[in-house]
PDB file of C-alpha atoms and ligand atoms in Angstrom:
ATOM      1  CA  UNK G 117      -1.097  10.561  34.943  1.00 91.00           C
ATOM      2  CA  UNK G 118      -3.405   9.052  32.314  1.00 91.00           C
ATOM      3  CA  UNK G 119      -3.780  12.527  30.797  1.00 89.00           C
ATOM      4  CA  UNK G 120       0.026  12.778  30.587  1.00 92.00           C
ATOM      5  CA  UNK G 121       0.217   9.378  28.911  1.00 94.00           C
ATOM      6  CA  UNK G 122      -2.053  10.516  26.064  1.00 93.00           C
ATOM      7  CA  UNK G 123       0.964  12.430  24.704  1.00 93.00           C
ATOM      8  CA  UNK G 124       2.882   9.135  24.473  1.00 95.00           C
ATOM      9  CA  UNK G 125       0.395   6.818  22.764  1.00 96.00           C
ATOM     10  CA  UNK G 126       2.162   7.175  19.405  1.00 96.00           C
ATOM     11  CA  UNK G 127       5.605   8.134  18.171  1.00 96.00           C
ATOM     12  CA  UNK G 128       8.193   7.646  15.480  1.00 97.00           C
ATOM     13  CA  UNK G 129       8.958   4.181  14.186  1.00 98.00           C
ATOM     14  CA  UNK G 130      12.546   2.902  14.009  1.00 97.00           C
ATOM     15  CA  UNK G 131      13.889   3.079  10.452  1.00 95.00           C
ATOM     16  CA  UNK G 132      15.372  -0.421  10.446  1.00 95.00           C
ATOM     17  CA  UNK G 133      12.565  -2.984  10.414  1.00 95.00           C
ATOM     18  CA  UNK G 134      13.393  -6.184  12.320  1.00 94.00           C
ATOM     19  CA  UNK G 135      12.429  -9.431  10.568  1.00 90.00           C
ATOM     20  CA  UNK G 136       9.417 -10.874  12.418  1.00 89.00           C
ATOM     21  CA  UNK G 137       8.182 -14.450  12.245  1.00 96.00           C
ATOM     22  CA  UNK G 138       4.448 -14.015  13.097  1.00 97.00           C
ATOM     23  CA  UNK G 139       4.191 -17.031  15.424  1.00 97.00           C
ATOM     24  CA  UNK G 140       7.323 -16.250  17.399  1.00 97.00           C
ATOM     25  CA  UNK G 141       6.500 -12.562  17.527  1.00 98.00           C
ATOM     26  CA  UNK G 142       2.989 -13.339  18.811  1.00 98.00           C
ATOM     27  CA  UNK G 143       4.464 -15.395  21.656  1.00 98.00           C
ATOM     28  CA  UNK G 144       6.993 -12.646  22.440  1.00 97.00           C
ATOM     29  CA  UNK G 145       4.392  -9.864  22.511  1.00 98.00           C
ATOM     30  CA  UNK G 146       2.035 -11.905  24.709  1.00 98.00           C
ATOM     31  CA  UNK G 147       4.859 -12.698  27.140  1.00 98.00           C
ATOM     32  CA  UNK G 148       5.902  -9.052  27.257  1.00 98.00           C
ATOM     33  CA  UNK G 149       2.342  -7.888  27.934  1.00 98.00           C
ATOM     34  CA  UNK G 150       2.006 -10.411  30.780  1.00 98.00           C
ATOM     35  CA  UNK G 151       5.350  -9.345  32.260  1.00 98.00           C
ATOM     36  CA  UNK G 152       4.124  -5.754  32.168  1.00 98.00           C
ATOM     37  CA  UNK G 153       1.068  -6.801  34.217  1.00 97.00           C
ATOM     38  CA  UNK G 154      -1.632  -8.002  31.800  1.00 98.00           C
ATOM     39  CA  UNK G 155      -3.777 -10.910  32.919  1.00 97.00           C
ATOM     40  CA  UNK G 156      -4.669 -12.338  29.498  1.00 97.00           C
ATOM     41  CA  UNK G 157      -3.557 -11.222  26.020  1.00 98.00           C
ATOM     42  CA  UNK G 158      -4.976 -11.808  22.542  1.00 98.00           C
ATOM     43  CA  UNK G 159      -4.518 -10.679  18.943  1.00 98.00           C
ATOM     44  CA  UNK G 160      -7.393  -9.603  16.672  1.00 98.00           C
ATOM     45  CA  UNK G 161      -7.672  -8.774  13.015  1.00 98.00           C
ATOM     46  CA  UNK G 162      -8.888  -5.187  13.345  1.00 98.00           C
ATOM     47  CA  UNK G 163     -12.433  -4.887  12.001  1.00 97.00           C
ATOM     48  CA  UNK G 164     -12.833  -1.301  10.611  1.00 96.00           C
ATOM     49  CA  UNK G 165     -16.377  -1.276  12.085  1.00 94.00           C
ATOM     50  CA  UNK G 166     -14.779  -1.077  15.528  1.00 96.00           C
ATOM     51  CA  UNK G 167     -12.713   2.030  14.729  1.00 97.00           C
ATOM     52  CA  UNK G 168     -14.271   5.274  15.986  1.00 96.00           C
ATOM     53  CA  UNK G 169     -14.988   8.019  13.458  1.00 96.00           C
ATOM     54  CA  UNK G 170     -13.640  11.041  15.380  1.00 96.00           C
ATOM     55  CA  UNK G 171     -10.892  11.799  17.884  1.00 94.00           C
ATOM     56  CA  UNK G 172     -11.772  12.122  21.558  1.00 90.00           C
ATOM     57  CA  UNK G 173      -8.858  13.082  23.801  1.00 85.00           C
ATOM     58  CA  UNK G 174      -5.430  13.780  22.244  1.00 78.00           C
ATOM     59  CA  UNK G 175      -2.741  13.869  21.162  1.00 87.00           C
ATOM     60  CA  UNK G 176      -4.708  14.540  17.934  1.00 87.00           C
ATOM     61  CA  UNK G 177      -7.166  17.489  17.982  1.00 91.00           C
ATOM     62  CA  UNK G 178     -10.615  16.846  19.505  1.00 93.00           C
ATOM     63  CA  UNK G 179     -13.205  16.027  16.811  1.00 95.00           C
ATOM     64  CA  UNK G 180     -10.713  15.436  13.972  1.00 96.00           C
ATOM     65  CA  UNK G 181     -11.517  12.454  11.710  1.00 96.00           C
ATOM     66  CA  UNK G 182      -9.662   9.314  12.806  1.00 96.00           C
ATOM     67  CA  UNK G 183      -7.206   7.886  10.284  1.00 93.00           C
ATOM     68  CA  UNK G 184      -6.294   4.473  11.639  1.00 96.00           C
ATOM     69  CA  UNK G 185      -5.347   1.806   9.134  1.00 95.00           C
ATOM     70  CA  UNK G 186      -3.540  -0.762  11.271  1.00 98.00           C
ATOM     71  CA  UNK G 187      -4.407  -4.351  10.423  1.00 98.00           C
ATOM     72  CA  UNK G 188      -4.164  -5.849  13.876  1.00 98.00           C
ATOM     73  CA  UNK G 189      -4.818  -5.150  17.536  1.00 98.00           C
ATOM     74  CA  UNK G 190      -3.060  -6.526  20.598  1.00 98.00           C
ATOM     75  CA  UNK G 191      -5.675  -6.517  23.369  1.00 98.00           C
ATOM     76  CA  UNK G 192      -5.358  -7.522  26.990  1.00 98.00           C
ATOM     77  CA  UNK G 193      -7.222  -7.698  30.287  1.00 98.00           C
ATOM     78  CA  UNK G 194      -6.195  -6.458  33.728  1.00 98.00           C
ATOM     79  CA  UNK G 195      -7.899  -7.764  36.857  1.00 97.00           C
ATOM     80  CA  UNK G 196     -10.016  -5.590  39.132  1.00 97.00           C
ATOM     81  CA  UNK G 197      -9.664  -6.307  42.846  1.00 97.00           C
ATOM     82  CA  UNK G 198     -12.589  -8.392  44.103  1.00 95.00           C
ATOM     83  CA  UNK G 199     -12.793  -6.667  47.503  1.00 96.00           C
ATOM     84  CA  UNK G 200     -13.181  -3.268  45.795  1.00 97.00           C
ATOM     85  CA  UNK G 201     -15.753  -4.569  43.298  1.00 96.00           C
ATOM     86  CA  UNK G 202     -17.724  -6.134  46.178  1.00 94.00           C
ATOM     87  CA  UNK G 203     -18.336  -2.614  47.540  1.00 94.00           C
ATOM     88  CA  UNK G 204     -20.085  -1.361  44.384  1.00 95.00           C
ATOM     89  CA  UNK G 205     -21.629   1.144  43.861  1.00 96.00           C
ATOM     90  CA  UNK G 206     -19.587   2.888  46.556  1.00 95.00           C
ATOM     91  CA  UNK G 207     -16.300   4.718  46.057  1.00 95.00           C
ATOM     92  CA  UNK G 208     -13.771   1.808  46.219  1.00 96.00           C
ATOM     93  CA  UNK G 209     -14.897   0.436  42.844  1.00 95.00           C
ATOM     94  CA  UNK G 210     -14.377   3.822  41.168  1.00 95.00           C
ATOM     95  CA  UNK G 211     -10.913   4.088  42.737  1.00 96.00           C
ATOM     96  CA  UNK G 212     -10.108   0.552  41.565  1.00 97.00           C
ATOM     97  CA  UNK G 213     -11.373   1.280  38.032  1.00 96.00           C
ATOM     98  CA  UNK G 214      -9.112   4.346  37.846  1.00 95.00           C
ATOM     99  CA  UNK G 215      -6.190   2.311  39.167  1.00 97.00           C
ATOM    100  CA  UNK G 216      -6.659  -0.407  36.536  1.00 97.00           C
ATOM    101  CA  UNK G 217      -7.205   2.116  33.730  1.00 96.00           C
ATOM    102  CA  UNK G 218      -3.842   3.621  34.652  1.00 97.00           C
ATOM    103  CA  UNK G 219      -2.201   0.188  34.693  1.00 98.00           C
ATOM    104  CA  UNK G 220      -3.728  -0.668  31.294  1.00 98.00           C
ATOM    105  CA  UNK G 221      -2.536   2.688  29.912  1.00 98.00           C
ATOM    106  CA  UNK G 222       1.021   2.093  31.131  1.00 98.00           C
ATOM    107  CA  UNK G 223       1.088  -1.420  29.635  1.00 98.00           C
ATOM    108  CA  UNK G 224      -0.329  -0.180  26.291  1.00 98.00           C
ATOM    109  CA  UNK G 225       2.131   2.717  26.014  1.00 98.00           C
ATOM    110  CA  UNK G 226       5.106   0.449  26.842  1.00 98.00           C
ATOM    111  CA  UNK G 227       3.955  -2.232  24.354  1.00 98.00           C
ATOM    112  CA  UNK G 228       3.400   0.263  21.531  1.00 98.00           C
ATOM    113  CA  UNK G 229       6.743   1.887  22.203  1.00 98.00           C
ATOM    114  CA  UNK G 230       8.478  -1.513  22.073  1.00 98.00           C
ATOM    115  CA  UNK G 231       6.787  -2.431  18.766  1.00 98.00           C
ATOM    116  CA  UNK G 232       7.881   0.874  17.207  1.00 98.00           C
ATOM    117  CA  UNK G 233      11.513   0.138  18.142  1.00 98.00           C
ATOM    118  CA  UNK G 234      11.168  -3.028  16.014  1.00 98.00           C
ATOM    119  CA  UNK G 235      10.372  -0.834  13.007  1.00 98.00           C
ATOM    120  CA  UNK G 236       6.560  -1.270  12.877  1.00 98.00           C
ATOM    121  CA  UNK G 237       3.902   1.378  13.530  1.00 98.00           C
ATOM    122  CA  UNK G 238       1.930   0.994  16.765  1.00 98.00           C
ATOM    123  CA  UNK G 239      -0.531   3.159  18.686  1.00 98.00           C
ATOM    124  CA  UNK G 240      -1.665   2.637  22.254  1.00 98.00           C
ATOM    125  CA  UNK G 241      -5.356   3.267  23.025  1.00 98.00           C
ATOM    126  CA  UNK G 242      -5.909   4.408  26.592  1.00 97.00           C
ATOM    127  CA  UNK G 243      -8.675   5.502  28.950  1.00 94.00           C
ATOM    128  CA  UNK G 244     -10.054   9.012  29.114  1.00 83.00           C
ATOM    129  CA  UNK G 245     -11.561   9.107  25.601  1.00 86.00           C
ATOM    130  CA  UNK G 246      -8.217   8.497  23.928  1.00 94.00           C
ATOM    131  CA  UNK G 247      -9.400   5.201  22.431  1.00 96.00           C
ATOM    132  CA  UNK G 248      -9.659   5.101  18.649  1.00 97.00           C
ATOM    133  CA  UNK G 249     -11.045   1.561  18.742  1.00 97.00           C
ATOM    134  CA  UNK G 250     -13.899  -0.052  20.701  1.00 95.00           C
ATOM    135  CA  UNK G 251     -12.079  -2.483  22.923  1.00 96.00           C
ATOM    136  CA  UNK G 252     -14.858  -4.943  23.979  1.00 94.00           C
ATOM    137  CA  UNK G 253     -15.736  -6.211  20.466  1.00 94.00           C
ATOM    138  CA  UNK G 254     -12.061  -6.247  19.461  1.00 97.00           C
ATOM    139  CA  UNK G 255     -11.223  -8.255  22.605  1.00 98.00           C
ATOM    140  CA  UNK G 256     -14.099 -10.588  21.705  1.00 96.00           C
ATOM    141  CA  UNK G 257     -12.608 -11.117  18.231  1.00 97.00           C
ATOM    142  CA  UNK G 258      -9.222 -11.825  19.841  1.00 98.00           C
ATOM    143  CA  UNK G 259     -10.750 -14.618  21.946  1.00 98.00           C
ATOM    144  CA  UNK G 260     -10.447 -12.947  25.346  1.00 98.00           C
ATOM    145  CA  UNK G 261     -14.058 -13.555  26.341  1.00 97.00           C
ATOM    146  CA  UNK G 262     -17.754 -13.569  25.509  1.00 94.00           C
ATOM    147  CA  UNK G 263     -20.130 -10.622  25.522  1.00 91.00           C
ATOM    148  CA  UNK G 264     -22.880 -11.109  28.125  1.00 92.00           C
ATOM    149  CA  UNK G 265     -26.141  -9.461  29.100  1.00 96.00           C
ATOM    150  CA  UNK G 266     -24.524  -6.598  31.014  1.00 94.00           C
ATOM    151  CA  UNK G 267     -22.516  -5.536  27.973  1.00 88.00           C
ATOM    152  CA  UNK G 268     -19.053  -6.132  29.416  1.00 86.00           C
ATOM    153  CA  UNK G 269     -16.655  -8.648  28.009  1.00 93.00           C
ATOM    154  CA  UNK G 270     -16.784 -11.689  30.278  1.00 95.00           C
ATOM    155  CA  UNK G 271     -13.416 -13.439  30.491  1.00 95.00           C
ATOM    156  CA  UNK G 272     -13.093 -17.176  31.263  1.00 92.00           C
ATOM    157  CA  UNK G 273     -11.085 -16.640  34.476  1.00 92.00           C
ATOM    158  CA  UNK G 274     -12.368 -13.328  35.871  1.00 94.00           C
ATOM    159  CA  UNK G 275     -15.767 -12.805  34.246  1.00 93.00           C
ATOM    160  CA  UNK G 276     -16.527  -9.087  33.888  1.00 94.00           C
ATOM    161  CA  UNK G 277     -14.149  -8.148  36.754  1.00 96.00           C
ATOM    162  CA  UNK G 278     -11.625  -6.744  34.268  1.00 97.00           C
ATOM    163  CA  UNK G 279     -10.586  -3.628  32.375  1.00 97.00           C
ATOM    164  CA  UNK G 280      -9.267  -3.733  28.837  1.00 97.00           C
ATOM    165  CA  UNK G 281      -6.266  -2.195  27.131  1.00 98.00           C
ATOM    166  CA  UNK G 282      -5.007  -2.334  23.569  1.00 98.00           C
ATOM    167  CA  UNK G 283      -2.477  -1.410  20.904  1.00 98.00           C
ATOM    168  CA  UNK G 284      -3.094  -1.338  17.157  1.00 98.00           C
ATOM    169  CA  UNK G 285      -0.223  -2.187  14.844  1.00 98.00           C
ATOM    170  CA  UNK G 286       1.040  -3.645  11.573  1.00 98.00           C
ATOM    171  CA  UNK G 287       3.550  -5.919  13.297  1.00 98.00           C
ATOM    172  CA  UNK G 288       3.122  -9.409  11.778  1.00 97.00           C
ATOM    173  CA  UNK G 289       1.156 -11.397  14.392  1.00 98.00           C
ATOM    174  CA  UNK G 290      -1.198 -14.376  14.367  1.00 98.00           C
ATOM    175  CA  UNK G 291      -4.799 -13.371  15.211  1.00 98.00           C
ATOM    176  CA  UNK G 292      -6.882 -15.454  17.610  1.00 98.00           C
ATOM    177  CA  UNK G 293     -10.530 -16.521  17.276  1.00 97.00           C
ATOM    178  CA  UNK G 294     -13.654 -15.761  19.325  1.00 97.00           C
ATOM    179  CA  UNK G 295     -14.336 -18.228  22.134  1.00 96.00           C
ATOM    180  CA  UNK G 296     -17.524 -19.486  23.783  1.00 93.00           C
ATOM    181  CA  UNK G 297     -17.717 -20.919  27.282  1.00 91.00           C
ATOM    182  CA  UNK G 298     -21.445 -20.791  28.001  1.00 90.00           C
ATOM    183  CA  UNK G 299     -21.908 -17.102  28.923  1.00 92.00           C
ATOM    184  CA  UNK G 300     -24.659 -16.289  26.400  1.00 90.00           C
ATOM    185  CA  UNK G 301     -26.696 -19.347  27.386  1.00 90.00           C
ATOM    186  CA  UNK G 302     -26.098 -18.641  31.090  1.00 92.00           C
ATOM    187  CA  UNK G 303     -27.213 -15.004  30.634  1.00 95.00           C
ATOM    188  CA  UNK G 304     -30.476 -16.113  28.988  1.00 93.00           C
ATOM    189  CA  UNK G 305     -31.621 -17.510  32.345  1.00 92.00           C
ATOM    190  CA  UNK G 306     -29.576 -15.652  34.964  1.00 94.00           C
ATOM    191  CA  UNK G 307     -30.690 -11.981  34.542  1.00 96.00           C
ATOM    192  CA  UNK G 308     -29.123 -11.088  37.899  1.00 96.00           C
ATOM    193  CA  UNK G 309     -27.426  -7.930  36.552  1.00 97.00           C
ATOM    194  CA  UNK G 310     -30.721  -6.726  35.044  1.00 97.00           C
ATOM    195  CA  UNK G 311     -32.617  -7.384  38.287  1.00 96.00           C
ATOM    196  CA  UNK G 312     -30.044  -5.505  40.385  1.00 97.00           C
ATOM    197  CA  UNK G 313     -29.293  -2.614  38.018  1.00 97.00           C
ATOM    198  CA  UNK G 314     -30.604   0.467  39.858  1.00 96.00           C
ATOM    199  CA  UNK G 315     -31.180   2.431  36.646  1.00 96.00           C
ATOM    200  CA  UNK G 316     -32.944  -0.254  34.608  1.00 96.00           C
ATOM    201  CA  UNK G 317     -30.251   0.086  31.928  1.00 97.00           C
ATOM    202  CA  UNK G 318     -29.807  -3.661  31.374  1.00 97.00           C
ATOM    203  CA  UNK G 319     -32.560  -5.432  29.397  1.00 97.00           C
ATOM    204  CA  UNK G 320     -34.122  -8.404  31.186  1.00 95.00           C
ATOM    205  CA  UNK G 321     -35.791  -9.863  28.072  1.00 95.00           C
ATOM    206  CA  UNK G 322     -34.371 -11.667  25.046  1.00 94.00           C
ATOM    207  CA  UNK G 323     -31.628 -10.319  22.818  1.00 94.00           C
ATOM    208  CA  UNK G 324     -32.486  -7.938  19.991  1.00 94.00           C
ATOM    209  CA  UNK G 325     -30.746  -7.158  16.726  1.00 93.00           C
ATOM    210  CA  UNK G 326     -28.768  -3.916  16.754  1.00 89.00           C
ATOM    211  CA  UNK G 327     -27.068  -2.899  13.484  1.00 85.00           C
ATOM    212  CA  UNK G 328     -27.004  -6.555  12.419  1.00 86.00           C
ATOM    213  CA  UNK G 329     -25.681  -7.895  15.747  1.00 85.00           C
ATOM    214  CA  UNK G 330     -27.824  -9.922  18.148  1.00 89.00           C
ATOM    215  CA  UNK G 331     -27.188  -8.609  21.657  1.00 92.00           C
ATOM    216  CA  UNK G 332     -28.626  -7.192  24.872  1.00 95.00           C
ATOM    217  CA  UNK G 333     -28.346  -3.445  24.198  1.00 94.00           C
ATOM    218  CA  UNK G 334     -27.442  -1.408  27.292  1.00 95.00           C
ATOM    219  CA  UNK G 335     -29.260   1.898  27.817  1.00 96.00           C
ATOM    220  CA  UNK G 336     -26.056   3.875  28.289  1.00 94.00           C
ATOM    221  CA  UNK G 337     -27.822   7.166  29.065  1.00 97.00           C
ATOM    222  CA  UNK G 338     -29.721   5.573  31.970  1.00 97.00           C
ATOM    223  CA  UNK G 339     -26.533   3.982  33.259  1.00 97.00           C
ATOM    224  CA  UNK G 340     -24.618   7.271  33.087  1.00 96.00           C
ATOM    225  CA  UNK G 341     -27.493   9.094  34.830  1.00 97.00           C
ATOM    226  CA  UNK G 342     -27.102   6.742  37.779  1.00 96.00           C
ATOM    227  CA  UNK G 343     -23.317   7.295  37.819  1.00 95.00           C
ATOM    228  CA  UNK G 344     -23.983  11.020  38.161  1.00 95.00           C
ATOM    229  CA  UNK G 345     -26.482  10.393  40.954  1.00 95.00           C
ATOM    230  CA  UNK G 346     -24.132   8.258  43.074  1.00 94.00           C
ATOM    231  CA  UNK G 347     -20.888  10.004  42.073  1.00 94.00           C
ATOM    232  CA  UNK G 348     -19.091   6.747  41.189  1.00 95.00           C
ATOM    233  CA  UNK G 349     -19.091   4.481  38.153  1.00 92.00           C
ATOM    234  CA  UNK G 350     -21.520   2.116  39.932  1.00 96.00           C
ATOM    235  CA  UNK G 351     -20.442  -1.387  38.828  1.00 96.00           C
ATOM    236  CA  UNK G 352     -23.277  -3.192  40.633  1.00 96.00           C
ATOM    237  CA  UNK G 353     -23.746  -5.374  37.547  1.00 97.00           C
ATOM    238  CA  UNK G 354     -20.105  -6.448  37.742  1.00 96.00           C
ATOM    239  CA  UNK G 355     -20.450  -7.090  41.474  1.00 95.00           C
ATOM    240  CA  UNK G 356     -23.463  -9.412  41.216  1.00 95.00           C
ATOM    241  CA  UNK G 357     -22.432 -11.336  38.092  1.00 95.00           C
ATOM    242  CA  UNK G 358     -21.710 -14.988  38.992  1.00 94.00           C
ATOM    243  CA  UNK G 359     -18.752 -14.954  36.578  1.00 93.00           C
ATOM    244  CA  UNK G 360     -17.063 -12.211  38.640  1.00 92.00           C
ATOM    245  CA  UNK G 361     -16.485 -14.351  41.725  1.00 91.00           C
ATOM    246  CA  UNK G 362     -12.851 -14.936  42.752  1.00 89.00           C
ATOM    247  CA  UNK G 363     -11.074 -18.005  41.400  1.00 82.00           C
ATOM    248  CA  UNK G 364     -11.432 -20.303  44.424  1.00 85.00           C
ATOM    249  CA  UNK G 365     -11.397 -24.054  43.826  1.00 86.00           C
ATOM    250  CA  UNK G 366     -15.211 -24.223  44.102  1.00 84.00           C
ATOM    251  CA  UNK G 367     -15.729 -21.411  41.593  1.00 84.00           C
ATOM    252  CA  UNK G 368     -13.201 -22.926  39.199  1.00 85.00           C
ATOM    253  CA  UNK G 369     -15.069 -26.231  39.320  1.00 85.00           C
ATOM    254  CA  UNK G 370     -18.406 -24.484  38.750  1.00 84.00           C
ATOM    255  CA  UNK G 371     -16.950 -22.616  35.758  1.00 84.00           C
ATOM    256  CA  UNK G 372     -15.670 -25.869  34.258  1.00 84.00           C
ATOM    257  CA  UNK G 373     -19.192 -27.320  34.588  1.00 84.00           C
ATOM    258  CA  UNK G 374     -20.790 -24.188  33.114  1.00 81.00           C
ATOM    259  CA  UNK G 375     -18.440 -24.326  30.140  1.00 84.00           C
ATOM    260  CA  UNK G 376     -19.441 -27.863  29.165  1.00 82.00           C
ATOM    261  CA  UNK G 377     -22.948 -28.549  30.449  1.00 84.00           C
ATOM    262  CA  UNK G 378     -26.277 -26.702  30.024  1.00 84.00           C
ATOM    263  CA  UNK G 379     -27.581 -28.580  33.086  1.00 84.00           C
ATOM    264  CA  UNK G 380     -24.656 -27.306  35.190  1.00 82.00           C
ATOM    265  CA  UNK G 381     -25.570 -23.770  34.044  1.00 83.00           C
ATOM    266  CA  UNK G 382     -29.120 -24.121  35.406  1.00 83.00           C
ATOM    267  CA  UNK G 383     -27.931 -25.624  38.705  1.00 86.00           C
ATOM    268  CA  UNK G 384     -25.222 -22.999  39.228  1.00 86.00           C
ATOM    269  CA  UNK G 385     -27.696 -20.117  38.705  1.00 87.00           C
ATOM    270  CA  UNK G 386     -29.832 -21.535  41.531  1.00 86.00           C
ATOM    271  CA  UNK G 387     -26.707 -22.163  43.644  1.00 86.00           C
ATOM    272  CA  UNK G 388     -25.485 -18.612  43.151  1.00 88.00           C
ATOM    273  CA  UNK G 389     -28.849 -17.220  44.260  1.00 88.00           C
ATOM    274  CA  UNK G 390     -28.796 -19.465  47.314  1.00 87.00           C
ATOM    275  CA  UNK G 391     -25.279 -18.464  48.382  1.00 86.00           C
ATOM    276  CA  UNK G 392     -25.179 -14.804  47.368  1.00 86.00           C
ATOM    277  CA  UNK G 393     -28.881 -13.874  47.193  1.00 86.00           C
ATOM    278  CA  UNK G 394     -30.927 -12.900  44.145  1.00 86.00           C
ATOM    279  CA  UNK G 395     -30.872  -9.219  45.124  1.00 89.00           C
ATOM    280  CA  UNK G 396     -27.947  -7.493  46.808  1.00 86.00           C
ATOM    281  CA  UNK G 397     -28.393  -5.003  49.619  1.00 80.00           C
ATOM    282  CA  UNK G 398     -26.747  -1.627  48.983  1.00 78.00           C
ATOM    283  CA  UNK G 399     -25.598  -0.239  52.321  1.00 68.00           C
TER     284      UNK G 399
HETATM  285  S1  SF4 V 669     -23.030   0.229  36.062  1.00 58.06           S
HETATM  286 FE1  SF4 V 669     -24.816   0.276  37.466  1.00 58.06          FE
HETATM  287  S2  SF4 V 669     -26.334   1.542  36.426  1.00 58.06           S
HETATM  288 FE2  SF4 V 669     -24.819   0.930  34.875  1.00 58.06          FE
HETATM  289  S3  SF4 V 669     -25.631  -0.937  33.952  1.00 58.06           S
HETATM  290 FE3  SF4 V 669     -24.277  -1.591  35.644  1.00 58.06          FE
HETATM  291  S4  SF4 V 669     -25.649  -1.794  37.410  1.00 58.06           S
HETATM  292 FE4  SF4 V 669     -26.749  -0.586  35.869  1.00 58.06          FE
HETATM  293  S1  SF4 V 670     -25.231 -11.281  35.954  1.00 58.06           S
HETATM  294 FE1  SF4 V 670     -26.007 -13.094  34.904  1.00 58.06          FE
HETATM  295  S2  SF4 V 670     -27.159 -12.271  33.161  1.00 58.06           S
HETATM  296 FE2  SF4 V 670     -25.845 -10.647  33.894  1.00 58.06          FE
HETATM  297  S3  SF4 V 670     -23.974 -10.797  32.653  1.00 58.06           S
HETATM  298 FE3  SF4 V 670     -23.617 -11.972  34.545  1.00 58.06          FE
HETATM  299  S4  SF4 V 670     -24.203 -14.058  34.007  1.00 58.06           S
HETATM  300 FE4  SF4 V 670     -25.071 -12.729  32.436  1.00 58.06          FE
END
């Protein structure tokens, strides 16, 4: 189904352009995305550094240079089911990832199609190498979360237990701003994903500078090698991350503490180890 949707990521734009007040249109687009099934929605000024150079999977020909000049991106998160993530690296997490990629693709295609009927260009970017933009840094710019040690975007409500979707467009919208809620500081001390990563792909030391950005660079080849070994897309890092826990009252209170207090961050790392263990058992 995702393959079929790649033929519908773009299309003709209505000739009559509807007048669009950026603030009202931003609210409308966010509401529409949520009604279609998105968990959180943000708008980013599209940084050309986050546009890929060459086409992956269609509708344009494989390997052709990408010509994408949209100014803005609408990006959103969809939630991954906790019970499925808790079984990582076994099959349920791969099935859940595919399910949420499909949902994100359907939302993106519907959103882009709606924007084009308003008379503005819009392209959906969907899973299966159809993306023409890198979604995690764009979602970061839109204020949907912080980038943590394991390389995923960590959202305030669901941590890394999300998938991302997006649409690029020239529809007048108001961009958001990056947010911080303690993830980077928490990751400095936590290191749980690095300790539990079976391929050693996640660095356990300090951040390093990669092309001018300070980050924990993931060894993607090592990660992918492990995916091939187990036959799923692993996700152990997502499973063990304290930010991925479900939104029970206790976890919501802990997150509020983590957001505001460095001391709460230290205590909650110890508490997480006590309750969930420092190392998970893979059965
Ligand atoms: S998906 Fe698995 S192998 Fe890849 S970084 Fe996460 S824990 Fe490591
Ligand atoms: S497991 Fe810990 S170190 Fe890894 S991303 Fe989550 S909070 Fe950061």
